[in-house]
Amino acid sequence: MKKPTILVTNDDGFHGPGLRPLIKAMKRLGRVFVAVPDQERSADSHSLTLHKPIRVYPISKDFITVNGSPADCARFGILWMLKSKVDLVVSGINRGYNLGEDIIYSGTVAAAREARILGVPAIAFSQSPDETSYAAAADCACRLAKETLRRGLPPGVALNVNFPGAQDGKYRGVSAARLGRRIYSSNISRRSDPRGRNYYWLGGKDVKWIKAVGTDVNAVASGRVSVTPLHLDQTDRSMLETLSHWEL
Ligand code: MN
């Protein structure tokens, strides 16, 4: 079989701690190209830069940084760098989980979603923020990418993967899981800047994990890697049926 072409992107940017481990792992599978933001763009969601110029800086022949969002990077990498000749897009490995509703804010997931919109199979990888186990995560990412290349993904479906902290470089297993819930602090703090003006900070440190069986949150809480298939089509089918009874 021809060596696959893999595009690596992320939202932690050029200096993201999970980028190089993921590049190294993907090089075991195929030809690797890299397009990443030139600075951290975490929680950038799925923004596209449409109203100002995008600058691209070559790091090497197959590696560029972009002064844009993660979705910009996926789009530019696929359409311009690789002329759509790409077999898989991987995004990450993000510093910190993207579980449950995190995927709405996540730039890591958005880059994978953008790839899927363009018809390319894609996986988002995120891990525990402890930073001790990127090697284990990259190793597992390699196996998941290999299996994805072998089996393909249905149209409109991308994978969202989360790695817990590894124990002695190992996980307790890998679970297929649906999205769960974590509830963030609803705290908004008001502080005063050195010039006496108020500023605000959204959200505190506390996160409550809802450990429902079968969810990504529960899998990761019990030391297992979670793999969640995400669909681009967010239509709620049962509400669609309900709407047919509304007087619209
Ligand atoms: Mn990030």
PDB file of C-alpha atoms and ligand atoms in Angstrom:
ATOM      1  CA  MET A   1       0.000   0.000   0.000  1.00  0.00           C
ATOM      2  CA  LYS A   2       1.137   3.540  -0.785  1.00  0.00           C
ATOM      3  CA  LYS A   3       2.377   5.460   2.235  1.00  0.00           C
ATOM      4  CA  PRO A   4      -0.477   7.649   3.528  1.00  0.00           C
ATOM      5  CA  THR A   5      -0.203  11.433   3.678  1.00  0.00           C
ATOM      6  CA  ILE A   6      -1.037  12.839   7.103  1.00  0.00           C
ATOM      7  CA  LEU A   7      -1.590  16.490   8.047  1.00  0.00           C
ATOM      8  CA  VAL A   8      -0.875  17.428  11.660  1.00  0.00           C
ATOM      9  CA  THR A   9      -2.428  20.522  13.215  1.00  0.00           C
ATOM     10  CA  ASN A  10      -3.349  21.753  16.709  1.00  0.00           C
ATOM     11  CA  ASP A  11      -4.655  24.715  18.694  1.00  0.00           C
ATOM     12  CA  ASP A  12      -1.791  25.038  21.193  1.00  0.00           C
ATOM     13  CA  GLY A  13       0.345  26.428  18.391  1.00  0.00           C
ATOM     14  CA  PHE A  14       3.975  26.000  17.405  1.00  0.00           C
ATOM     15  CA  HIS A  15       5.150  25.652  21.022  1.00  0.00           C
ATOM     16  CA  GLY A  16       2.376  23.268  22.117  1.00  0.00           C
ATOM     17  CA  PRO A  17       3.858  20.451  24.236  1.00  0.00           C
ATOM     18  CA  GLY A  18       1.867  17.728  22.441  1.00  0.00           C
ATOM     19  CA  LEU A  19       2.782  18.743  18.890  1.00  0.00           C
ATOM     20  CA  ARG A  20       6.193  17.141  18.478  1.00  0.00           C
ATOM     21  CA  PRO A  21       5.250  13.818  20.103  1.00  0.00           C
ATOM     22  CA  LEU A  22       2.296  13.581  17.672  1.00  0.00           C
ATOM     23  CA  ILE A  23       4.444  14.459  14.626  1.00  0.00           C
ATOM     24  CA  LYS A  24       6.976  11.816  15.658  1.00  0.00           C
ATOM     25  CA  ALA A  25       4.261   9.176  16.069  1.00  0.00           C
ATOM     26  CA  MET A  26       2.606   9.977  12.715  1.00  0.00           C
ATOM     27  CA  LYS A  27       5.970   9.667  10.930  1.00  0.00           C
ATOM     28  CA  ARG A  28       5.797   5.945  11.772  1.00  0.00           C
ATOM     29  CA  LEU A  29       2.675   5.717   9.597  1.00  0.00           C
ATOM     30  CA  GLY A  30       3.325   7.909   6.578  1.00  0.00           C
ATOM     31  CA  ARG A  31       4.425  11.180   5.048  1.00  0.00           C
ATOM     32  CA  VAL A  32       3.733  14.004   7.504  1.00  0.00           C
ATOM     33  CA  PHE A  33       2.936  17.670   6.849  1.00  0.00           C
ATOM     34  CA  VAL A  34       2.374  20.216   9.616  1.00  0.00           C
ATOM     35  CA  ALA A  35       0.263  23.404   9.650  1.00  0.00           C
ATOM     36  CA  VAL A  36      -0.205  24.990  13.084  1.00  0.00           C
ATOM     37  CA  PRO A  37      -1.122  28.408  14.508  1.00  0.00           C
ATOM     38  CA  ASP A  38       1.895  30.642  15.203  1.00  0.00           C
ATOM     39  CA  GLN A  39       0.590  31.176  18.748  1.00  0.00           C
ATOM     40  CA  GLU A  40      -1.754  29.497  21.214  1.00  0.00           C
ATOM     41  CA  ARG A  41      -5.336  29.490  19.907  1.00  0.00           C
ATOM     42  CA  SER A  42      -7.021  27.277  22.498  1.00  0.00           C
ATOM     43  CA  ALA A  43     -10.799  27.764  22.952  1.00  0.00           C
ATOM     44  CA  ASP A  44     -10.867  29.492  19.554  1.00  0.00           C
ATOM     45  CA  SER A  45     -13.643  27.151  18.495  1.00  0.00           C
ATOM     46  CA  HIS A  46     -14.331  26.988  14.753  1.00  0.00           C
ATOM     47  CA  SER A  47     -13.477  30.565  13.750  1.00  0.00           C
ATOM     48  CA  LEU A  48     -12.242  31.257  10.227  1.00  0.00           C
ATOM     49  CA  THR A  49     -10.159  34.305   9.343  1.00  0.00           C
ATOM     50  CA  LEU A  50     -12.077  35.904   6.480  1.00  0.00           C
ATOM     51  CA  HIS A  51     -11.614  39.648   6.968  1.00  0.00           C
ATOM     52  CA  LYS A  52      -7.874  40.076   7.298  1.00  0.00           C
ATOM     53  CA  PRO A  53      -4.850  38.596   5.532  1.00  0.00           C
ATOM     54  CA  ILE A  54      -3.411  35.244   6.556  1.00  0.00           C
ATOM     55  CA  ARG A  55       0.383  35.090   6.743  1.00  0.00           C
ATOM     56  CA  VAL A  56       2.179  31.789   6.408  1.00  0.00           C
ATOM     57  CA  TYR A  57       5.717  31.165   7.688  1.00  0.00           C
ATOM     58  CA  PRO A  58       7.666  28.110   6.488  1.00  0.00           C
ATOM     59  CA  ILE A  59       9.585  26.336   9.279  1.00  0.00           C
ATOM     60  CA  SER A  60      10.768  23.662   6.838  1.00  0.00           C
ATOM     61  CA  LYS A  61       9.622  22.192   3.522  1.00  0.00           C
ATOM     62  CA  ASP A  62       6.728  20.281   5.149  1.00  0.00           C
ATOM     63  CA  PHE A  63       6.068  22.478   8.186  1.00  0.00           C
ATOM     64  CA  ILE A  64       4.358  25.870   8.308  1.00  0.00           C
ATOM     65  CA  THR A  65       2.952  28.182  10.940  1.00  0.00           C
ATOM     66  CA  VAL A  66      -0.085  30.336  10.201  1.00  0.00           C
ATOM     67  CA  ASN A  67      -1.253  33.521  11.939  1.00  0.00           C
ATOM     68  CA  GLY A  68      -4.750  32.105  11.991  1.00  0.00           C
ATOM     69  CA  SER A  69      -7.105  29.809  13.844  1.00  0.00           C
ATOM     70  CA  PRO A  70      -6.899  26.004  14.058  1.00  0.00           C
ATOM     71  CA  ALA A  71      -9.691  25.732  11.458  1.00  0.00           C
ATOM     72  CA  ASP A  72      -7.716  28.109   9.183  1.00  0.00           C
ATOM     73  CA  CYS A  73      -4.702  25.804   9.555  1.00  0.00           C
ATOM     74  CA  ALA A  74      -6.676  22.683   8.622  1.00  0.00           C
ATOM     75  CA  ARG A  75      -8.244  24.454   5.654  1.00  0.00           C
ATOM     76  CA  PHE A  76      -4.956  25.923   4.399  1.00  0.00           C
ATOM     77  CA  GLY A  77      -3.057  22.687   4.958  1.00  0.00           C
ATOM     78  CA  ILE A  78      -5.569  20.563   3.077  1.00  0.00           C
ATOM     79  CA  LEU A  79      -6.451  22.903   0.218  1.00  0.00           C
ATOM     80  CA  TRP A  80      -3.194  24.782  -0.408  1.00  0.00           C
ATOM     81  CA  MET A  81      -0.286  22.739   0.962  1.00  0.00           C
ATOM     82  CA  LEU A  82      -1.623  19.337  -0.038  1.00  0.00           C
ATOM     83  CA  LYS A  83      -4.094  20.175  -2.853  1.00  0.00           C
ATOM     84  CA  SER A  84      -6.579  17.851  -1.092  1.00  0.00           C
ATOM     85  CA  LYS A  85      -4.217  14.874  -1.508  1.00  0.00           C
ATOM     86  CA  VAL A  86      -4.362  13.928   2.155  1.00  0.00           C
ATOM     87  CA  ASP A  87      -5.495  10.688   3.785  1.00  0.00           C
ATOM     88  CA  LEU A  88      -5.867  11.766   7.403  1.00  0.00           C
ATOM     89  CA  VAL A  89      -5.813  14.933   9.518  1.00  0.00           C
ATOM     90  CA  VAL A  90      -4.817  14.669  13.184  1.00  0.00           C
ATOM     91  CA  SER A  91      -5.178  17.551  15.625  1.00  0.00           C
ATOM     92  CA  GLY A  92      -3.329  17.787  18.942  1.00  0.00           C
ATOM     93  CA  ILE A  93      -2.176  16.420  21.187  1.00  0.00           C
ATOM     94  CA  ASN A  94      -4.005  19.123  23.109  1.00  0.00           C
ATOM     95  CA  ARG A  95      -2.783  20.172  26.541  1.00  0.00           C
ATOM     96  CA  GLY A  96      -5.929  19.424  28.566  1.00  0.00           C
ATOM     97  CA  TYR A  97      -9.082  17.403  27.989  1.00  0.00           C
ATOM     98  CA  ASN A  98     -11.792  18.063  25.432  1.00  0.00           C
ATOM     99  CA  LEU A  99     -14.651  16.122  27.021  1.00  0.00           C
ATOM    100  CA  GLY A 100     -18.405  16.598  26.695  1.00  0.00           C
ATOM    101  CA  GLU A 101     -19.336  20.216  26.022  1.00  0.00           C
ATOM    102  CA  ASP A 102     -15.668  21.224  25.759  1.00  0.00           C
ATOM    103  CA  ILE A 103     -15.907  20.240  22.099  1.00  0.00           C
ATOM    104  CA  ILE A 104     -18.063  23.318  21.468  1.00  0.00           C
ATOM    105  CA  TYR A 105     -15.211  25.636  22.491  1.00  0.00           C
ATOM    106  CA  SER A 106     -12.259  23.527  21.434  1.00  0.00           C
ATOM    107  CA  GLY A 107      -9.955  24.640  18.624  1.00  0.00           C
ATOM    108  CA  THR A 108      -8.410  21.152  18.614  1.00  0.00           C
ATOM    109  CA  VAL A 109     -11.765  19.572  17.779  1.00  0.00           C
ATOM    110  CA  ALA A 110     -12.675  22.382  15.343  1.00  0.00           C
ATOM    111  CA  ALA A 111      -9.567  21.686  13.243  1.00  0.00           C
ATOM    112  CA  ALA A 112     -10.617  18.023  12.929  1.00  0.00           C
ATOM    113  CA  ARG A 113     -14.182  19.083  12.133  1.00  0.00           C
ATOM    114  CA  GLU A 114     -12.961  21.482   9.435  1.00  0.00           C
ATOM    115  CA  ALA A 115     -11.009  18.624   7.852  1.00  0.00           C
ATOM    116  CA  ARG A 116     -14.149  16.479   7.876  1.00  0.00           C
ATOM    117  CA  ILE A 117     -16.158  19.281   6.234  1.00  0.00           C
ATOM    118  CA  LEU A 118     -13.548  19.150   3.470  1.00  0.00           C
ATOM    119  CA  GLY A 119     -14.055  15.390   3.187  1.00  0.00           C
ATOM    120  CA  VAL A 120     -10.894  14.211   4.958  1.00  0.00           C
ATOM    121  CA  PRO A 121     -11.052  11.644   7.814  1.00  0.00           C
ATOM    122  CA  ALA A 122      -9.889  13.362  10.996  1.00  0.00           C
ATOM    123  CA  ILE A 123      -9.080  12.700  14.656  1.00  0.00           C
ATOM    124  CA  ALA A 124      -8.776  15.191  17.524  1.00  0.00           C
ATOM    125  CA  PHE A 125      -6.419  14.119  20.342  1.00  0.00           C
ATOM    126  CA  SER A 126      -6.403  15.680  23.806  1.00  0.00           C
ATOM    127  CA  GLN A 127      -4.855  14.600  27.065  1.00  0.00           C
ATOM    128  CA  SER A 128      -4.738  15.201  30.783  1.00  0.00           C
ATOM    129  CA  PRO A 129      -3.124  18.576  31.495  1.00  0.00           C
ATOM    130  CA  ASP A 130      -0.414  16.989  33.675  1.00  0.00           C
ATOM    131  CA  GLU A 131       2.076  16.895  30.764  1.00  0.00           C
ATOM    132  CA  THR A 132       3.792  13.755  31.973  1.00  0.00           C
ATOM    133  CA  SER A 133       2.441  11.273  29.456  1.00  0.00           C
ATOM    134  CA  TYR A 134       2.659  12.689  25.943  1.00  0.00           C
ATOM    135  CA  ALA A 135       4.824   9.741  24.873  1.00  0.00           C
ATOM    136  CA  ALA A 136       2.168   7.223  25.936  1.00  0.00           C
ATOM    137  CA  ALA A 137      -0.582   9.340  24.332  1.00  0.00           C
ATOM    138  CA  ALA A 138       1.372   9.617  21.059  1.00  0.00           C
ATOM    139  CA  ASP A 139       1.924   5.871  21.018  1.00  0.00           C
ATOM    140  CA  CYS A 140      -1.805   5.205  21.419  1.00  0.00           C
ATOM    141  CA  ALA A 141      -2.598   7.973  18.870  1.00  0.00           C
ATOM    142  CA  CYS A 142      -0.426   6.099  16.371  1.00  0.00           C
ATOM    143  CA  ARG A 143      -2.452   2.895  16.841  1.00  0.00           C
ATOM    144  CA  LEU A 144      -5.777   4.755  16.545  1.00  0.00           C
ATOM    145  CA  ALA A 145      -4.619   6.626  13.416  1.00  0.00           C
ATOM    146  CA  LYS A 146      -3.441   3.358  11.850  1.00  0.00           C
ATOM    147  CA  GLU A 147      -6.808   1.702  12.482  1.00  0.00           C
ATOM    148  CA  THR A 148      -8.648   4.775  11.147  1.00  0.00           C
ATOM    149  CA  LEU A 149      -6.548   4.722   7.953  1.00  0.00           C
ATOM    150  CA  ARG A 150      -7.264   1.011   7.550  1.00  0.00           C
ATOM    151  CA  ARG A 151     -11.025   1.156   8.156  1.00  0.00           C
ATOM    152  CA  GLY A 152     -11.909   4.733   7.113  1.00  0.00           C
ATOM    153  CA  LEU A 153     -14.666   6.832   8.691  1.00  0.00           C
ATOM    154  CA  PRO A 154     -18.260   7.348   7.510  1.00  0.00           C
ATOM    155  CA  PRO A 155     -18.942  10.663   5.731  1.00  0.00           C
ATOM    156  CA  GLY A 156     -19.427  13.526   8.195  1.00  0.00           C
ATOM    157  CA  VAL A 157     -17.873  11.650  11.125  1.00  0.00           C
ATOM    158  CA  ALA A 158     -14.672  12.605  12.949  1.00  0.00           C
ATOM    159  CA  LEU A 159     -13.189  11.037  16.090  1.00  0.00           C
ATOM    160  CA  ASN A 160     -12.563  12.809  19.371  1.00  0.00           C
ATOM    161  CA  VAL A 161      -9.996  11.061  21.578  1.00  0.00           C
ATOM    162  CA  ASN A 162      -9.032  11.852  25.179  1.00  0.00           C
ATOM    163  CA  PHE A 163      -6.102  10.336  27.067  1.00  0.00           C
ATOM    164  CA  PRO A 164      -6.072  10.228  30.886  1.00  0.00           C
ATOM    165  CA  GLY A 165      -2.760  10.429  32.725  1.00  0.00           C
ATOM    166  CA  ALA A 166      -0.831   7.219  31.995  1.00  0.00           C
ATOM    167  CA  GLN A 167       0.371   4.952  34.818  1.00  0.00           C
ATOM    168  CA  ASP A 168       3.903   3.685  34.043  1.00  0.00           C
ATOM    169  CA  GLY A 169       3.314   4.630  30.405  1.00  0.00           C
ATOM    170  CA  LYS A 170       0.120   2.546  30.224  1.00  0.00           C
ATOM    171  CA  TYR A 171      -3.644   3.080  30.139  1.00  0.00           C
ATOM    172  CA  ARG A 172      -6.374   0.820  31.569  1.00  0.00           C
ATOM    173  CA  GLY A 173      -7.787   0.344  28.074  1.00  0.00           C
ATOM    174  CA  VAL A 174      -9.610   2.184  25.300  1.00  0.00           C
ATOM    175  CA  SER A 175     -13.399   2.770  25.406  1.00  0.00           C
ATOM    176  CA  ALA A 176     -15.805   3.836  22.697  1.00  0.00           C
ATOM    177  CA  ALA A 177     -17.834   6.477  24.516  1.00  0.00           C
ATOM    178  CA  ARG A 178     -20.526   9.109  23.987  1.00  0.00           C
ATOM    179  CA  LEU A 179     -20.097  12.719  25.038  1.00  0.00           C
ATOM    180  CA  GLY A 180     -20.622  13.300  28.744  1.00  0.00           C
ATOM    181  CA  ARG A 181     -20.828  16.397  30.889  1.00  0.00           C
ATOM    182  CA  ARG A 182     -18.530  18.421  33.046  1.00  0.00           C
ATOM    183  CA  ILE A 183     -19.917  21.456  34.820  1.00  0.00           C
ATOM    184  CA  TYR A 184     -17.593  24.414  35.068  1.00  0.00           C
ATOM    185  CA  SER A 185     -17.647  27.010  37.786  1.00  0.00           C
ATOM    186  CA  SER A 186     -20.143  29.764  36.965  1.00  0.00           C
ATOM    187  CA  ASN A 187     -17.985  32.186  38.888  1.00  0.00           C
ATOM    188  CA  ILE A 188     -17.167  35.583  37.368  1.00  0.00           C
ATOM    189  CA  SER A 189     -14.475  37.490  39.239  1.00  0.00           C
ATOM    190  CA  ARG A 190     -14.065  41.239  39.267  1.00  0.00           C
ATOM    191  CA  ARG A 191     -10.590  42.660  39.835  1.00  0.00           C
ATOM    192  CA  SER A 192      -8.994  46.032  39.584  1.00  0.00           C
ATOM    193  CA  ASP A 193      -6.099  46.727  37.189  1.00  0.00           C
ATOM    194  CA  PRO A 194      -3.019  48.806  38.188  1.00  0.00           C
ATOM    195  CA  ARG A 195      -4.753  51.913  36.827  1.00  0.00           C
ATOM    196  CA  GLY A 196      -7.845  51.385  38.980  1.00  0.00           C
ATOM    197  CA  ARG A 197     -10.161  50.164  36.219  1.00  0.00           C
ATOM    198  CA  ASN A 198     -12.242  47.038  36.712  1.00  0.00           C
ATOM    199  CA  TYR A 199     -11.766  43.940  34.620  1.00  0.00           C
ATOM    200  CA  TYR A 200     -13.530  40.585  34.726  1.00  0.00           C
ATOM    201  CA  TRP A 201     -12.442  36.985  34.529  1.00  0.00           C
ATOM    202  CA  LEU A 202     -14.946  34.379  33.259  1.00  0.00           C
ATOM    203  CA  GLY A 203     -14.975  31.056  35.104  1.00  0.00           C
ATOM    204  CA  GLY A 204     -13.039  29.701  38.041  1.00  0.00           C
ATOM    205  CA  LYS A 205     -10.942  26.600  38.531  1.00  0.00           C
ATOM    206  CA  ASP A 206     -13.616  24.189  39.739  1.00  0.00           C
ATOM    207  CA  VAL A 207     -14.973  21.570  37.349  1.00  0.00           C
ATOM    208  CA  LYS A 208     -17.542  18.972  38.430  1.00  0.00           C
ATOM    209  CA  TRP A 209     -17.263  15.656  36.582  1.00  0.00           C
ATOM    210  CA  ILE A 210     -20.592  13.907  35.930  1.00  0.00           C
ATOM    211  CA  LYS A 211     -19.527  10.267  35.800  1.00  0.00           C
ATOM    212  CA  ALA A 212     -22.370   8.753  33.766  1.00  0.00           C
ATOM    213  CA  VAL A 213     -21.741   5.231  32.434  1.00  0.00           C
ATOM    214  CA  GLY A 214     -20.792   5.099  28.759  1.00  0.00           C
ATOM    215  CA  THR A 215     -19.498   8.666  28.586  1.00  0.00           C
ATOM    216  CA  ASP A 216     -16.077  10.062  27.702  1.00  0.00           C
ATOM    217  CA  VAL A 217     -15.976  11.787  31.100  1.00  0.00           C
ATOM    218  CA  ASN A 218     -16.478   8.476  32.915  1.00  0.00           C
ATOM    219  CA  ALA A 219     -13.940   6.617  30.743  1.00  0.00           C
ATOM    220  CA  VAL A 220     -11.187   9.144  31.391  1.00  0.00           C
ATOM    221  CA  ALA A 221     -12.085   9.366  35.119  1.00  0.00           C
ATOM    222  CA  SER A 222     -11.490   5.607  35.333  1.00  0.00           C
ATOM    223  CA  GLY A 223      -8.122   5.740  33.572  1.00  0.00           C
ATOM    224  CA  ARG A 224      -9.325   4.653  30.130  1.00  0.00           C
ATOM    225  CA  VAL A 225      -8.764   6.375  26.791  1.00  0.00           C
ATOM    226  CA  SER A 226     -12.086   7.594  25.318  1.00  0.00           C
ATOM    227  CA  VAL A 227     -12.902   7.515  21.602  1.00  0.00           C
ATOM    228  CA  THR A 228     -16.055   9.437  20.638  1.00  0.00           C
ATOM    229  CA  PRO A 229     -17.439   9.608  17.100  1.00  0.00           C
ATOM    230  CA  LEU A 230     -18.716  13.135  16.352  1.00  0.00           C
ATOM    231  CA  HIS A 231     -21.124  13.951  13.544  1.00  0.00           C
ATOM    232  CA  LEU A 232     -21.109  17.219  11.601  1.00  0.00           C
ATOM    233  CA  ASP A 233     -24.905  17.002  11.401  1.00  0.00           C
ATOM    234  CA  GLN A 234     -26.134  18.401  14.733  1.00  0.00           C
ATOM    235  CA  THR A 235     -29.823  18.057  13.872  1.00  0.00           C
ATOM    236  CA  ASP A 236     -31.907  16.683  16.745  1.00  0.00           C
ATOM    237  CA  ARG A 237     -34.037  14.027  15.031  1.00  0.00           C
ATOM    238  CA  SER A 238     -36.691  13.675  17.733  1.00  0.00           C
ATOM    239  CA  MET A 239     -37.227  17.444  17.905  1.00  0.00           C
ATOM    240  CA  LEU A 240     -37.507  17.485  14.142  1.00  0.00           C
ATOM    241  CA  GLU A 241     -40.398  15.073  14.531  1.00  0.00           C
ATOM    242  CA  THR A 242     -41.909  17.172  17.349  1.00  0.00           C
ATOM    243  CA  LEU A 243     -41.646  20.307  15.190  1.00  0.00           C
ATOM    244  CA  SER A 244     -43.867  18.668  12.599  1.00  0.00           C
ATOM    245  CA  HIS A 245     -46.714  19.072  15.157  1.00  0.00           C
ATOM    246  CA  TRP A 246     -46.014  22.744  15.802  1.00  0.00           C
ATOM    247  CA  GLU A 247     -48.027  25.402  13.980  1.00  0.00           C
ATOM    248  CA  LEU A 248     -45.159  26.781  11.949  1.00  0.00           C
TER     249      LEU A 248
HETATM  250 MN    MN B   1      -5.357  23.845  23.333  1.00  0.00          MN
END
